[in-house]
Amino acid sequence: MKRRLVASTALTAAAVVTTLALGSPAQAGAAGYVKYGSFNWGDQCNSIGIQGVADHAWQSYYCDTVSPSSPTGPGLYNLWVLY
């Protein structure tokens, strides 16, 4: 009985971590925006977005936080652009 509880708890925890790490497959950008790429740091995402606007590669951008970075490790940020 105890073994089943531990196994069930471990599987539930793994499912929650996987869902948080991968995000929802139904996520999409705002109307007209296209996903350009994913980055591990928010400032990295914003820097690429700003540079693209300055270079006239796209009209505007926004960074979507999938999972925030922390002092001990990277997160996941998606860059969405409007051409």
Tab-separated table of C-alpha atoms in Angstrom:
chain	number	residue	atom	x	y	z
A	1	MET	CA	0.000	0.000	0.000
A	2	LYS	CA	2.771	2.422	0.947
A	3	ARG	CA	4.686	1.539	-2.222
A	4	ARG	CA	1.638	2.384	-4.390
A	5	LEU	CA	1.232	5.742	-2.688
A	6	VAL	CA	4.877	6.621	-3.285
A	7	ALA	CA	4.680	5.535	-6.928
A	8	SER	CA	1.457	7.471	-7.467
A	9	THR	CA	2.905	10.594	-5.885
A	10	ALA	CA	6.062	10.326	-7.996
A	11	LEU	CA	4.072	9.944	-11.223
A	12	THR	CA	1.854	12.891	-10.355
A	13	ALA	CA	4.879	15.062	-9.576
A	14	ALA	CA	6.526	14.056	-12.868
A	15	ALA	CA	3.372	14.949	-14.797
A	16	VAL	CA	3.156	18.370	-13.142
A	17	VAL	CA	6.825	19.138	-13.830
A	18	THR	CA	6.485	18.049	-17.460
A	19	THR	CA	3.383	20.179	-17.959
A	20	LEU	CA	5.067	23.239	-16.470
A	21	ALA	CA	8.252	22.713	-18.472
A	22	LEU	CA	6.603	22.157	-21.825
A	23	GLY	CA	3.672	24.515	-21.482
A	24	SER	CA	0.362	24.029	-23.169
A	25	PRO	CA	0.481	22.919	-26.804
A	26	ALA	CA	-2.522	25.181	-27.444
A	27	GLN	CA	-0.543	28.328	-26.628
A	28	ALA	CA	-0.322	30.706	-29.551
A	29	GLY	CA	0.876	34.225	-30.135
A	30	ALA	CA	-1.295	37.302	-30.491
A	31	ALA	CA	-3.042	37.764	-33.824
A	32	GLY	CA	-0.485	38.263	-36.589
A	33	TYR	CA	2.539	37.432	-34.429
A	34	VAL	CA	4.828	34.536	-35.322
A	35	LYS	CA	7.062	32.671	-32.892
A	36	TYR	CA	10.640	33.581	-33.787
A	37	GLY	CA	12.511	31.550	-31.183
A	38	SER	CA	12.987	30.543	-27.556
A	39	PHE	CA	15.583	31.818	-25.116
A	40	ASN	CA	16.722	30.962	-21.596
A	41	TRP	CA	16.864	34.504	-20.224
A	42	GLY	CA	14.344	37.358	-20.405
A	43	ASP	CA	16.938	40.016	-21.207
A	44	GLN	CA	18.253	37.849	-24.037
A	45	CYS	CA	14.744	37.616	-25.533
A	46	ASN	CA	14.173	41.379	-25.218
A	47	SER	CA	17.580	42.189	-26.675
A	48	ILE	CA	16.921	40.113	-29.802
A	49	GLY	CA	13.458	41.670	-30.121
A	50	ILE	CA	14.781	45.225	-29.834
A	51	GLN	CA	17.551	44.504	-32.338
A	52	GLY	CA	15.046	43.109	-34.845
A	53	VAL	CA	12.945	46.277	-34.637
A	54	ALA	CA	16.064	48.463	-34.985
A	55	ASP	CA	17.182	46.458	-38.043
A	56	HIS	CA	13.657	46.649	-39.537
A	57	ALA	CA	13.497	42.844	-39.561
A	58	TRP	CA	10.039	43.083	-37.920
A	59	GLN	CA	7.630	45.808	-36.859
A	60	SER	CA	7.214	44.834	-33.221
A	61	TYR	CA	7.775	41.991	-30.780
A	62	TYR	CA	6.957	40.664	-27.352
A	63	CYS	CA	8.494	38.062	-25.075
A	64	ASP	CA	6.258	35.452	-23.485
A	65	THR	CA	7.474	33.963	-20.195
A	66	VAL	CA	6.889	30.201	-20.234
A	67	SER	CA	8.915	29.624	-17.070
A	68	PRO	CA	10.916	32.385	-15.358
A	69	SER	CA	14.632	32.147	-14.810
A	70	SER	CA	15.992	32.099	-11.284
A	71	PRO	CA	19.298	33.003	-9.652
A	72	THR	CA	20.300	29.352	-9.944
A	73	GLY	CA	19.252	28.567	-13.507
A	74	PRO	CA	17.697	29.528	-16.819
A	75	GLY	CA	14.022	29.780	-17.660
A	76	LEU	CA	12.185	29.718	-20.973
A	77	TYR	CA	11.053	32.786	-22.920
A	78	ASN	CA	9.413	32.779	-26.353
A	79	LEU	CA	9.992	35.684	-28.744
A	80	TRP	CA	6.976	36.568	-30.881
A	81	VAL	CA	7.396	38.990	-33.787
A	82	LEU	CA	5.115	40.880	-36.146
A	83	TYR	CA	6.569	41.133	-39.643
